[in-house]
Amino acid sequence: MDSIVIKGGKRLEGTVKVSGAKNAALPLLASSLLAEGASTFRNVPELADIATMGKLLSSMGCGFERGTGRKSTSITVTVPPAADLEPIAPYELVKTMRASVLVLGPLVARYGKARVSLPGGCAIGARPIDQHLMGLEKLGATISLEHGYVQAKARSRRLTGARINFDVATVTGTENLIMAAALAKGTTVLENAAREPEVEDLARSLNAMGAQIEGAGTDRIEIQGVDSLQPADHDVIPDRIEAGTFLVAAAITGGDVFVEGCVPDHLEVVIEKLREAGALIEARDGGVRVRGPKRLKAVDVKTQPFPGFPTDMQAQLMVAMAVAEGSSVVTENVFENRYMHVQELSRMGANIAVDGKTAIVKGSARLSGAPVMATDLRASASLVLAGLCAEGTTTVQRVYHLDRGYQRIEKKLRALGAEIRRVKA
Ligand SMILES: CC(=O)N[C@H]1[C@@H](OP(=O)(O)OP(=O)(O)OC[C@H]2O[C@@H](n3ccc(=O)[nH]c3=O)[C@H](O)[C@@H]2O)O[C@H](CO)[C@@H](O)[C@@H]1O
Ligand SMILES: C=C(OP(=O)(O)O)C(=O)O
C-alpha cells in the first residue's frame, strides 16, 4: 500500500487549482442512467471513487469512458436501451463506496426495479439509508430487504409524485429522490431537503436534460415529473472540501496561496472561521487568496448541514486548532463517530480530549512528525495537514483513503513548496 511522506515546516506559496467535486460528480454520473444515450460530464476529478462508479455503471451494461488526452477531465457514460441494462449494484462494489446507493433512485424510476446491496455502516458512523427507502416507497416502490440487498420495484409502470418530509436532511437521500421523482408521474415535494451545493448542481444538470425541478439549494424542492430526459452535458462544480483543505494548509503554514476555482459562497462558514482564527482571506476573480498568520487563534466549531460548517472539513479544521493559540471546542453533529483522526493527531503531540460529540482541543506550539494512519478520507487529509506543520517527518499510511477524494494531493502540495512525496508500495 502506498504511503505519503512529509517533511514538515515549509511555508506554502503559489496557486493551486481545485478539481471537480467528488460529491457532485458521483450523483451526476448516476443520473446518466435516467436517459438512454451518451451523457458527458466535464471537470470530473480523477479519483478512486469515480473509477468505482465507472465499474458499477459498466457492470450494468453502460459505456464509461474518460476523454482522450492526458489532461482530459471529461467522462462520457453511454446508457443502453432499457432492455439491455442490468439494474444491479453488487456488494463487491457498494462495500468499497457507499455512494453506489445513488443508482437506486434512477434505476427504479427508469427501469421499474433495482437490486442494490445495502451499504452498511462505515468508519464514521452507521449511516442508514432509511430515508432513501421511505421516500421511494412514498413514490410507489415496493421495498424489501433480502440477503443484504435492497430489492425495489415500482408498483406501476411509472413512479407517482408524492410529498416527502425527510426526518433528517440527507444529501444522497435528497439526490436519490430528486432523480427518482424526475421521471415520476405528477408532482413531488421534498421537505427538509438537503441544501448542499452538490444537490443544486445535480438539479441544474437534470433541468438541462429536460427535468422540471425548482427550489434545489433550499429545504423545499418541487419536482414536476416528465416522461423522458435527454442525455446530460454538464460541467461539475469545483470541490469545496478540497478547496477548504488547501485553505487550511495555507493558514497553518503561515503561507500565501491562491486557491483557484474555490467558490466562496460554497465555503462561507469555513472562510469565516479561518478569518476569526486570524487568517487573511480575500475572494478574488476566479478563486480565493489566503494568507496565514504567524500563529492561528483558537475558535469553536460546530458541524451542521449546509450552509453550516461541513462535517467533511471538521478533521482539517481540528489540525488548525491543534496548533492554534488557546483552547477550542469542536462539536461533530452530523456523524456519531467522526473523530478517528484524534488518536493519530495525539501521537503527533496534539492535545485533544473527546467526550461524545465534543472535542476539546488545547493548542500546542508545535506538532512532531510520526508514522500515522487513518481509517477514513478526511481523517487522512487531516494527517497530511498535520505533517505539513509538524517538526520532522510524518508518514501517512493507507493512502487509498486519500485517493478516494483528493486528486494527486501530494503533487498539488509539492507545487506549493511542501516537501511531500508518495512512496509506492
Ligand atoms: C457522496 C456524498 O455526497 N457524501 C457526503 C454525503 O453523505 P451522505 O449523503 O451519506 O450523508 P447524509 O447527508 O445522508 O447523512 C447525514 C446524517 O443523516 C443520517 N441519515 C442519512 C440518511 C438516512 O436515510 N438516514 C439517516 O439517518 C446519517 O447517518 C447522518 O447522520 O453527505 C455527508 C454529510 O454532509 C458528507 O459527509 C458526505 O461526504
Ligand atoms: C464522507 C465522505 O464521503 P462518502 O460519503 O463517500 O463516504 C467525504 O467525502 O468526506
GROMACS .gro file of C-alpha atoms and ligand atoms in nm:
model
  474
    1MET     CA    1   0.000   0.000   0.000
    2ASP     CA    2   0.131   0.348  -0.090
    3SER     CA    3   0.220   0.597   0.181
    4ILE     CA    4   0.280   0.972   0.184
    5VAL     CA    5   0.595   1.106   0.342
    6ILE     CA    6   0.606   1.470   0.452
    7LYS     CA    7   0.890   1.673   0.597
    8GLY     CA    8   0.712   1.949   0.784
    9GLY     CA    9   0.784   2.316   0.830
   10LYS     CA   10   0.765   2.455   0.478
   11ARG     CA   11   0.562   2.769   0.413
   12LEU     CA   12   0.317   2.714   0.126
   13GLU     CA   13   0.313   2.970  -0.151
   14GLY     CA   14   0.166   2.996  -0.501
   15THR     CA   15  -0.150   2.889  -0.684
   16VAL     CA   16  -0.332   2.560  -0.657
   17LYS     CA   17  -0.621   2.459  -0.882
   18VAL     CA   18  -0.922   2.287  -0.730
   19SER     CA   19  -1.051   1.977  -0.911
   20GLY     CA   20  -1.415   1.894  -0.977
   21ALA     CA   21  -1.623   1.791  -0.676
   22LYS     CA   22  -1.631   1.420  -0.594
   23ASN     CA   23  -1.966   1.456  -0.417
   24ALA     CA   24  -2.120   1.636  -0.715
   25ALA     CA   25  -1.968   1.409  -0.980
   26LEU     CA   26  -2.093   1.085  -0.820
   27PRO     CA   27  -2.467   1.167  -0.829
   28LEU     CA   28  -2.424   1.328  -1.172
   29LEU     CA   29  -2.269   1.011  -1.314
   30ALA     CA   30  -2.552   0.807  -1.158
   31SER     CA   31  -2.808   1.045  -1.313
   32SER     CA   32  -2.695   0.942  -1.662
   33LEU     CA   33  -2.899   0.622  -1.602
   34LEU     CA   34  -3.213   0.835  -1.643
   35ALA     CA   35  -3.162   0.880  -2.019
   36GLU     CA   36  -3.067   0.644  -2.298
   37GLY     CA   37  -2.761   0.760  -2.495
   38ALA     CA   38  -2.433   0.937  -2.424
   39SER     CA   39  -2.411   1.179  -2.129
   40THR     CA   40  -2.095   1.388  -2.099
   41PHE     CA   41  -1.961   1.547  -1.782
   42ARG     CA   42  -1.658   1.775  -1.770
   43ASN     CA   43  -1.437   1.871  -1.477
   44VAL     CA   44  -1.471   1.520  -1.332
   45PRO     CA   45  -1.188   1.454  -1.085
   46GLU     CA   46  -0.958   1.154  -1.125
   47LEU     CA   47  -1.034   0.968  -0.807
   48ALA     CA   48  -1.074   0.612  -0.688
   49ASP     CA   49  -1.445   0.676  -0.616
   50ILE     CA   50  -1.506   0.793  -0.973
   51ALA     CA   51  -1.337   0.477  -1.101
   52THR     CA   52  -1.564   0.272  -0.873
   53MET     CA   53  -1.873   0.446  -1.011
   54GLY     CA   54  -1.734   0.365  -1.357
   55LYS     CA   55  -1.705  -0.003  -1.266
   56LEU     CA   56  -2.058   0.000  -1.128
   57LEU     CA   57  -2.214   0.161  -1.436
   58SER     CA   58  -2.009  -0.070  -1.663
   59SER     CA   59  -2.124  -0.377  -1.470
   60MET     CA   60  -2.483  -0.275  -1.552
   61GLY     CA   61  -2.406  -0.255  -1.924
   62CYS     CA   62  -2.319   0.116  -1.968
   63GLY     CA   63  -2.016   0.252  -2.150
   64PHE     CA   64  -1.786   0.462  -1.929
   65GLU     CA   65  -1.501   0.646  -2.097
   66ARG     CA   66  -1.266   0.926  -1.998
   67GLY     CA   67  -1.197   1.176  -2.277
   68THR     CA   68  -0.873   1.130  -2.465
   69GLY     CA   69  -0.572   1.348  -2.387
   70ARG     CA   70  -0.359   1.331  -2.076
   71LYS     CA   71  -0.535   1.620  -1.908
   72SER     CA   72  -0.891   1.542  -2.012
   73THR     CA   73  -1.143   1.591  -1.735
   74SER     CA   74  -1.445   1.468  -1.928
   75ILE     CA   75  -1.628   1.141  -1.886
   76THR     CA   76  -1.893   1.003  -2.119
   77VAL     CA   77  -2.142   0.750  -1.991
   78THR     CA   78  -2.332   0.565  -2.263
   79VAL     CA   79  -2.657   0.415  -2.141
   80PRO     CA   80  -2.802   0.128  -2.348
   81PRO     CA   81  -3.174   0.071  -2.422
   82ALA     CA   82  -3.366  -0.032  -2.109
   83ALA     CA   83  -3.388  -0.399  -2.211
   84ASP     CA   84  -3.006  -0.425  -2.221
   85LEU     CA   85  -2.942  -0.281  -1.876
   86GLU     CA   86  -2.890  -0.495  -1.566
   87PRO     CA   87  -3.022  -0.287  -1.272
   88ILE     CA   88  -2.799  -0.443  -1.008
   89ALA     CA   89  -2.537  -0.288  -0.776
   90PRO     CA   90  -2.335  -0.577  -0.630
   91TYR     CA   91  -2.195  -0.592  -0.278
   92GLU     CA   92  -1.834  -0.609  -0.406
   93LEU     CA   93  -1.862  -0.254  -0.541
   94VAL     CA   94  -2.102  -0.099  -0.289
   95LYS     CA   95  -1.881  -0.207   0.002
   96THR     CA   96  -1.593  -0.001  -0.140
   97MET     CA   97  -1.808   0.309  -0.193
   98ARG     CA   98  -2.129   0.396  -0.011
   99ALA     CA   99  -2.224   0.649  -0.279
  100SER     CA  100  -2.307   0.349  -0.503
  101VAL     CA  101  -2.652   0.375  -0.344
  102LEU     CA  102  -2.707   0.676  -0.573
  103VAL     CA  103  -2.802   0.441  -0.857
  104LEU     CA  104  -3.111   0.324  -0.665
  105GLY     CA  105  -3.337   0.623  -0.744
  106PRO     CA  106  -3.259   0.643  -1.118
  107LEU     CA  107  -3.288   0.265  -1.162
  108VAL     CA  108  -3.633   0.236  -1.005
  109ALA     CA  109  -3.753   0.546  -1.192
  110ARG     CA  110  -3.645   0.435  -1.539
  111TYR     CA  111  -3.624   0.055  -1.525
  112GLY     CA  112  -3.901  -0.009  -1.270
  113LYS     CA  113  -3.673  -0.218  -1.049
  114ALA     CA  114  -3.334  -0.232  -0.882
  115ARG     CA  115  -3.128  -0.465  -0.668
  116VAL     CA  116  -2.873  -0.267  -0.472
  117SER     CA  117  -2.653  -0.400  -0.195
  118LEU     CA  118  -2.712  -0.234   0.143
  119PRO     CA  119  -2.408  -0.014   0.207
  120GLY     CA  120  -2.385  -0.095   0.578
  121GLY     CA  121  -2.202   0.121   0.830
  122CYS     CA  122  -1.860   0.270   0.778
  123ALA     CA  123  -1.576   0.412   0.985
  124ILE     CA  124  -1.753   0.743   1.051
  125GLY     CA  125  -2.090   0.606   1.160
  126ALA     CA  126  -2.388   0.377   1.100
  127ARG     CA  127  -2.512   0.579   0.802
  128PRO     CA  128  -2.852   0.416   0.745
  129ILE     CA  129  -3.047   0.468   0.420
  130ASP     CA  130  -3.395   0.450   0.575
  131GLN     CA  131  -3.485   0.797   0.440
  132HIS     CA  132  -3.396   0.698   0.081
  133LEU     CA  133  -3.621   0.391   0.116
  134MET     CA  134  -3.904   0.577   0.288
  135GLY     CA  135  -3.907   0.828   0.001
  136LEU     CA  136  -3.905   0.563  -0.271
  137GLU     CA  137  -4.194   0.383  -0.101
  138LYS     CA  138  -4.390   0.711  -0.099
  139LEU     CA  139  -4.324   0.740  -0.473
  140GLY     CA  140  -4.483   0.398  -0.525
  141ALA     CA  141  -4.198   0.148  -0.498
  142THR     CA  142  -4.219  -0.175  -0.304
  143ILE     CA  143  -3.907  -0.226  -0.098
  144SER     CA  144  -3.782  -0.546   0.056
  145LEU     CA  145  -3.451  -0.631   0.217
  146GLU     CA  146  -3.317  -0.973   0.125
  147HIS     CA  147  -2.973  -1.129   0.168
  148GLY     CA  148  -2.812  -0.789   0.232
  149TYR     CA  149  -2.973  -0.632  -0.075
  150VAL     CA  150  -3.244  -0.371  -0.123
  151GLN     CA  151  -3.495  -0.501  -0.376
  152ALA     CA  152  -3.703  -0.216  -0.511
  153LYS     CA  153  -3.986  -0.249  -0.760
  154ALA     CA  154  -4.219   0.018  -0.896
  155ARG     CA  155  -4.581  -0.080  -0.825
  156SER     CA  156  -4.697   0.059  -1.160
  157ARG     CA  157  -4.512   0.137  -1.483
  158ARG     CA  158  -4.408   0.479  -1.353
  159LEU     CA  159  -4.345   0.605  -1.003
  160THR     CA  160  -4.600   0.859  -0.881
  161GLY     CA  161  -4.525   1.200  -0.733
  162ALA     CA  162  -4.572   1.243  -0.358
  163ARG     CA  163  -4.499   1.473  -0.064
  164ILE     CA  164  -4.192   1.353   0.122
  165ASN     CA  165  -4.080   1.502   0.451
  166PHE     CA  166  -3.731   1.387   0.550
  167ASP     CA  167  -3.670   1.319   0.921
  168VAL     CA  168  -3.306   1.423   0.866
  169ALA     CA  169  -3.167   1.635   0.586
  170THR     CA  170  -2.978   1.372   0.389
  171VAL     CA  171  -2.757   1.468   0.095
  172THR     CA  172  -2.753   1.145  -0.107
  173GLY     CA  173  -3.112   1.073   0.005
  174THR     CA  174  -3.227   1.405  -0.142
  175GLU     CA  175  -3.029   1.333  -0.460
  176ASN     CA  176  -3.173   0.983  -0.496
  177LEU     CA  177  -3.528   1.113  -0.461
  178ILE     CA  178  -3.481   1.407  -0.696
  179MET     CA  179  -3.361   1.160  -0.959
  180ALA     CA  180  -3.648   0.917  -0.891
  181ALA     CA  181  -3.909   1.196  -0.895
  182ALA     CA  182  -3.773   1.348  -1.217
  183LEU     CA  183  -3.939   1.067  -1.418
  184ALA     CA  184  -4.239   1.008  -1.187
  185LYS     CA  185  -4.595   1.089  -1.285
  186GLY     CA  186  -4.708   1.416  -1.127
  187THR     CA  187  -4.559   1.644  -0.865
  188THR     CA  188  -4.319   1.554  -0.586
  189VAL     CA  189  -4.240   1.788  -0.299
  190LEU     CA  190  -3.934   1.720  -0.084
  191GLU     CA  191  -3.946   1.892   0.256
  192ASN     CA  192  -3.643   1.925   0.486
  193ALA     CA  193  -3.430   1.854   0.179
  194ALA     CA  194  -3.051   1.886   0.189
  195ARG     CA  195  -2.931   2.227   0.064
  196GLU     CA  196  -2.573   2.135  -0.029
  197PRO     CA  197  -2.427   2.290  -0.348
  198GLU     CA  198  -2.386   1.936  -0.486
  199VAL     CA  199  -2.767   1.890  -0.473
  200GLU     CA  200  -2.807   2.216  -0.666
  201ASP     CA  201  -2.551   2.105  -0.924
  202LEU     CA  202  -2.742   1.781  -0.982
  203ALA     CA  203  -3.071   1.968  -1.025
  204ARG     CA  204  -2.905   2.210  -1.269
  205SER     CA  205  -2.786   1.922  -1.486
  206LEU     CA  206  -3.121   1.739  -1.466
  207ASN     CA  207  -3.309   2.055  -1.566
  208ALA     CA  208  -3.082   2.090  -1.869
  209MET     CA  209  -3.174   1.727  -1.951
  210GLY     CA  210  -3.541   1.832  -1.954
  211ALA     CA  211  -3.643   1.781  -1.591
  212GLN     CA  212  -3.859   2.032  -1.405
  213ILE     CA  213  -3.704   2.089  -1.065
  214GLU     CA  214  -3.745   2.403  -0.858
  215GLY     CA  215  -3.603   2.501  -0.522
  216ALA     CA  216  -3.278   2.300  -0.519
  217GLY     CA  217  -3.047   2.476  -0.274
  218THR     CA  218  -3.340   2.536  -0.036
  219ASP     CA  219  -3.505   2.289   0.201
  220ARG     CA  220  -3.817   2.260  -0.018
  221ILE     CA  221  -3.772   2.113  -0.363
  222GLU     CA  222  -4.058   2.070  -0.607
  223ILE     CA  223  -4.028   1.831  -0.898
  224GLN     CA  224  -4.275   1.805  -1.180
  225GLY     CA  225  -4.219   1.461  -1.332
  226VAL     CA  226  -4.159   1.436  -1.708
  227ASP     CA  227  -4.196   1.138  -1.949
  228SER     CA  228  -3.833   1.121  -2.055
  229LEU     CA  229  -3.499   1.302  -2.031
  230GLN     CA  230  -3.221   1.380  -2.278
  231PRO     CA  231  -2.863   1.274  -2.202
  232ALA     CA  232  -2.663   1.523  -1.994
  233ASP     CA  233  -2.389   1.765  -2.095
  234HIS     CA  234  -2.259   1.931  -1.780
  235ASP     CA  235  -1.958   2.088  -1.606
  236VAL     CA  236  -1.912   1.965  -1.247
  237ILE     CA  237  -1.870   2.235  -0.979
  238PRO     CA  238  -1.531   2.271  -0.803
  239ASP     CA  239  -1.471   2.061  -0.493
  240ARG     CA  240  -1.541   2.281  -0.190
  241ILE     CA  241  -1.387   2.030   0.052
  242GLU     CA  242  -1.064   2.002  -0.145
  243ALA     CA  243  -1.059   2.384  -0.164
  244GLY     CA  244  -1.120   2.411   0.210
  245THR     CA  245  -0.836   2.165   0.276
  246PHE     CA  246  -0.598   2.392   0.082
  247LEU     CA  247  -0.723   2.698   0.271
  248VAL     CA  248  -0.630   2.525   0.598
  249ALA     CA  249  -0.294   2.409   0.455
  250ALA     CA  250  -0.201   2.769   0.376
  251ALA     CA  251  -0.335   2.903   0.707
  252ILE     CA  252  -0.137   2.659   0.925
  253THR     CA  253   0.193   2.708   0.740
  254GLY     CA  254   0.182   3.089   0.750
  255GLY     CA  255   0.150   3.061   0.373
  256ASP     CA  256   0.018   3.276   0.091
  257VAL     CA  257  -0.186   3.069  -0.152
  258PHE     CA  258  -0.438   3.142  -0.424
  259VAL     CA  259  -0.693   2.860  -0.435
  260GLU     CA  260  -0.809   2.879  -0.794
  261GLY     CA  261  -1.166   2.769  -0.857
  262CYS     CA  262  -1.268   2.795  -0.490
  263VAL     CA  263  -1.627   2.928  -0.481
  264PRO     CA  264  -1.652   3.150  -0.169
  265ASP     CA  265  -2.031   3.103  -0.140
  266HIS     CA  266  -1.978   2.727  -0.103
  267LEU     CA  267  -1.736   2.777   0.187
  268GLU     CA  268  -1.877   3.078   0.368
  269VAL     CA  269  -1.863   2.939   0.721
  270VAL     CA  270  -1.520   2.777   0.672
  271ILE     CA  271  -1.382   3.110   0.547
  272GLU     CA  272  -1.549   3.292   0.838
  273LYS     CA  273  -1.393   3.051   1.090
  274LEU     CA  274  -1.045   3.081   0.939
  275ARG     CA  275  -1.077   3.461   0.940
  276GLU     CA  276  -1.185   3.452   1.304
  277ALA     CA  277  -0.874   3.242   1.368
  278GLY     CA  278  -0.657   3.514   1.215
  279ALA     CA  279  -0.610   3.413   0.851
  280LEU     CA  280  -0.644   3.683   0.587
  281ILE     CA  281  -0.884   3.565   0.320
  282GLU     CA  282  -0.990   3.755   0.010
  283ALA     CA  283  -1.232   3.642  -0.258
  284ARG     CA  284  -1.080   3.731  -0.594
  285ASP     CA  285  -1.176   3.675  -0.953
  286GLY     CA  286  -1.177   3.300  -1.003
  287GLY     CA  287  -1.078   3.193  -0.654
  288VAL     CA  288  -0.974   3.280  -0.301
  289ARG     CA  289  -0.641   3.408  -0.166
  290VAL     CA  290  -0.545   3.300   0.184
  291ARG     CA  291  -0.258   3.426   0.397
  292GLY     CA  292  -0.177   3.256   0.725
  293PRO     CA  293  -0.068   3.448   1.036
  294LYS     CA  294   0.238   3.357   1.244
  295ARG     CA  295   0.008   3.157   1.466
  296LEU     CA  296  -0.368   3.098   1.442
  297LYS     CA  297  -0.604   3.169   1.733
  298ALA     CA  298  -0.844   2.910   1.874
  299VAL     CA  299  -1.208   2.918   1.752
  300ASP     CA  300  -1.503   2.694   1.834
  301VAL     CA  301  -1.669   2.496   1.557
  302LYS     CA  302  -1.994   2.300   1.529
  303THR     CA  303  -2.064   2.089   1.222
  304GLN     CA  304  -2.407   2.126   1.061
  305PRO     CA  305  -2.568   2.050   0.727
  306PHE     CA  306  -2.508   2.320   0.462
  307PRO     CA  307  -2.490   2.618   0.496
  308GLY     CA  308  -2.338   2.528   0.834
  309PHE     CA  309  -1.979   2.418   0.890
  310PRO     CA  310  -1.929   2.096   0.685
  311THR     CA  311  -1.854   1.773   0.868
  312ASP     CA  312  -1.619   1.692   0.580
  313MET     CA  313  -1.395   1.983   0.698
  314GLN     CA  314  -1.403   1.902   1.071
  315ALA     CA  315  -1.085   1.692   1.081
  316GLN     CA  316  -0.888   1.950   0.881
  317LEU     CA  317  -1.005   2.240   1.098
  318MET     CA  318  -0.912   2.039   1.405
  319VAL     CA  319  -0.549   2.034   1.291
  320ALA     CA  320  -0.557   2.412   1.267
  321MET     CA  321  -0.690   2.424   1.622
  322ALA     CA  322  -0.427   2.175   1.741
  323VAL     CA  323  -0.154   2.429   1.656
  324ALA     CA  324  -0.352   2.745   1.741
  325GLU     CA  325  -0.310   2.965   2.045
  326GLY     CA  326  -0.572   2.881   2.309
  327SER     CA  327  -0.841   2.615   2.351
  328SER     CA  328  -1.129   2.539   2.121
  329VAL     CA  329  -1.439   2.325   2.134
  330VAL     CA  330  -1.520   2.121   1.826
  331THR     CA  331  -1.866   1.962   1.808
  332GLU     CA  332  -1.948   1.694   1.550
  333ASN     CA  333  -2.325   1.697   1.498
  334VAL     CA  334  -2.361   1.504   1.171
  335PHE     CA  335  -2.185   1.169   1.225
  336GLU     CA  336  -2.156   0.982   1.553
  337ASN     CA  337  -1.802   0.851   1.510
  338ARG     CA  338  -1.600   1.104   1.318
  339TYR     CA  339  -1.300   1.153   1.546
  340MET     CA  340  -1.072   0.877   1.420
  341HIS     CA  341  -0.802   1.134   1.346
  342VAL     CA  342  -0.781   1.234   1.713
  343GLN     CA  343  -0.576   0.935   1.830
  344GLU     CA  344  -0.332   0.973   1.545
  345LEU     CA  345  -0.304   1.351   1.593
  346SER     CA  346  -0.235   1.283   1.961
  347ARG     CA  347   0.058   1.063   1.857
  348MET     CA  348   0.194   1.373   1.684
  349GLY     CA  349   0.170   1.572   2.007
  350ALA     CA  350  -0.178   1.724   1.973
  351ASN     CA  351  -0.370   1.777   2.296
  352ILE     CA  352  -0.730   1.671   2.226
  353ALA     CA  353  -0.988   1.522   2.462
  354VAL     CA  354  -1.304   1.371   2.315
  355ASP     CA  355  -1.625   1.339   2.512
  356GLY     CA  356  -1.914   1.212   2.299
  357LYS     CA  357  -1.971   1.454   2.013
  358THR     CA  358  -1.741   1.718   2.162
  359ALA     CA  359  -1.365   1.752   2.137
  360ILE     CA  360  -1.167   1.999   2.345
  361VAL     CA  361  -0.852   2.098   2.159
  362LYS     CA  362  -0.572   2.271   2.350
  363GLY     CA  363  -0.340   2.430   2.101
  364SER     CA  364   0.027   2.326   2.111
  365ALA     CA  365   0.302   2.544   1.970
  366ARG     CA  366   0.426   2.251   1.764
  367LEU     CA  367   0.342   1.901   1.649
  368SER     CA  368   0.606   1.637   1.594
  369GLY     CA  369   0.619   1.414   1.287
  370ALA     CA  370   0.532   1.046   1.331
  371PRO     CA  371   0.416   0.742   1.136
  372VAL     CA  372   0.033   0.761   1.132
  373MET     CA  373  -0.263   0.603   0.958
  374ALA     CA  374  -0.632   0.673   0.933
  375THR     CA  375  -0.945   0.482   0.855
  376ASP     CA  376  -1.132   0.741   0.652
  377LEU     CA  377  -1.087   1.003   0.386
  378ARG     CA  378  -1.093   1.335   0.574
  379ALA     CA  379  -0.908   1.191   0.874
  380SER     CA  380  -0.628   1.103   0.631
  381ALA     CA  381  -0.636   1.456   0.489
  382SER     CA  382  -0.602   1.596   0.841
  383LEU     CA  383  -0.289   1.384   0.897
  384VAL     CA  384  -0.133   1.521   0.579
  385LEU     CA  385  -0.208   1.873   0.706
  386ALA     CA  386  -0.059   1.792   1.045
  387GLY     CA  387   0.251   1.661   0.868
  388LEU     CA  388   0.287   1.991   0.681
  389CYS     CA  389   0.324   2.192   1.001
  390ALA     CA  390   0.492   1.929   1.222
  391GLU     CA  391   0.858   1.921   1.308
  392GLY     CA  392   1.034   1.632   1.135
  393THR     CA  393   0.894   1.356   0.917
  394THR     CA  394   0.539   1.223   0.905
  395THR     CA  395   0.447   0.909   0.714
  396VAL     CA  396   0.077   0.873   0.637
  397GLN     CA  397  -0.015   0.514   0.566
  398ARG     CA  398  -0.324   0.368   0.397
  399VAL     CA  399  -0.323   0.636   0.131
  400TYR     CA  400  -0.607   0.466  -0.054
  401HIS     CA  401  -0.847   0.659   0.169
  402LEU     CA  402  -0.698   0.988   0.047
  403ASP     CA  403  -0.711   0.871  -0.314
  404ARG     CA  404  -1.090   0.831  -0.282
  405GLY     CA  405  -1.129   1.207  -0.255
  406TYR     CA  406  -0.812   1.404  -0.343
  407GLN     CA  407  -0.667   1.414  -0.691
  408ARG     CA  408  -0.288   1.382  -0.654
  409ILE     CA  409  -0.279   1.585  -0.334
  410GLU     CA  410   0.097   1.533  -0.294
  411LYS     CA  411   0.164   1.682  -0.638
  412LYS     CA  412  -0.052   1.986  -0.569
  413LEU     CA  413   0.110   2.048  -0.228
  414ARG     CA  414   0.460   1.995  -0.368
  415ALA     CA  415   0.393   2.263  -0.630
  416LEU     CA  416   0.317   2.500  -0.339
  417GLY     CA  417   0.655   2.425  -0.181
  418ALA     CA  418   0.574   2.139   0.054
  419GLU     CA  419   0.830   1.863   0.098
  420ILE     CA  420   0.600   1.573   0.029
  421ARG     CA  421   0.623   1.256  -0.175
  422ARG     CA  422   0.436   0.934  -0.237
  423VAL     CA  423   0.616   0.612  -0.168
  424LYS     CA  424   0.482   0.332  -0.383
  425ALA     CA  425   0.429   0.004  -0.205
  426LIG     C1  426  -2.116   1.106  -0.159
  426LIG     C2  427  -2.156   1.216  -0.069
  426LIG     O1  428  -2.217   1.313  -0.110
  426LIG     N1  429  -2.118   1.207   0.060
  426LIG     C3  430  -2.149   1.313   0.152
  426LIG     C4  431  -2.292   1.297   0.199
  426LIG     O2  432  -2.301   1.166   0.258
  426LIG     P1  433  -2.446   1.106   0.288
  426LIG     O3  434  -2.542   1.151   0.187
  426LIG     O4  435  -2.425   0.959   0.307
  426LIG     O5  436  -2.479   1.173   0.427
  426LIG     P2  437  -2.623   1.217   0.476
  426LIG     O6  438  -2.647   1.359   0.443
  426LIG     O7  439  -2.720   1.117   0.422
  426LIG     O8  440  -2.609   1.198   0.633
  426LIG     C5  441  -2.646   1.298   0.726
  426LIG     C6  442  -2.696   1.231   0.853
  426LIG     O9  443  -2.821   1.171   0.826
  426LIG     C7  444  -2.823   1.035   0.869
  426LIG     N2  445  -2.912   0.959   0.776
  426LIG     C8  446  -2.894   0.969   0.642
  426LIG     C9  447  -2.974   0.901   0.554
  426LIG    C10  448  -3.078   0.820   0.605
  426LIG    O10  449  -3.154   0.757   0.531
  426LIG     N3  450  -3.094   0.814   0.739
  426LIG    C11  451  -3.013   0.881   0.827
  426LIG    O11  452  -3.031   0.873   0.949
  426LIG    C12  453  -2.676   0.993   0.859
  426LIG    O12  454  -2.647   0.878   0.937
  426LIG    C13  455  -2.606   1.119   0.906
  426LIG    O13  456  -2.604   1.122   1.046
  426LIG    O14  457  -2.321   1.396   0.295
  426LIG    C14  458  -2.241   1.392   0.415
  426LIG    C15  459  -2.291   1.500   0.508
  426LIG    O15  460  -2.266   1.624   0.456
  426LIG    C16  461  -2.094   1.408   0.378
  426LIG    O16  462  -2.016   1.387   0.492
  426LIG    C17  463  -2.052   1.309   0.270
  426LIG    O17  464  -1.924   1.342   0.221
  427LIG     C1  465  -1.762   1.103   0.394
  427LIG     C2  466  -1.724   1.131   0.270
  427LIG     O1  467  -1.755   1.060   0.159
  427LIG     P1  468  -1.855   0.935   0.145
  427LIG     O2  469  -1.993   0.984   0.172
  427LIG     O3  470  -1.839   0.895   0.002
  427LIG     O4  471  -1.810   0.830   0.243
  427LIG     C3  472  -1.642   1.252   0.239
  427LIG     O5  473  -1.635   1.290   0.121
  427LIG     O6  474  -1.583   1.309   0.331
   0.00000   0.00000   0.00000
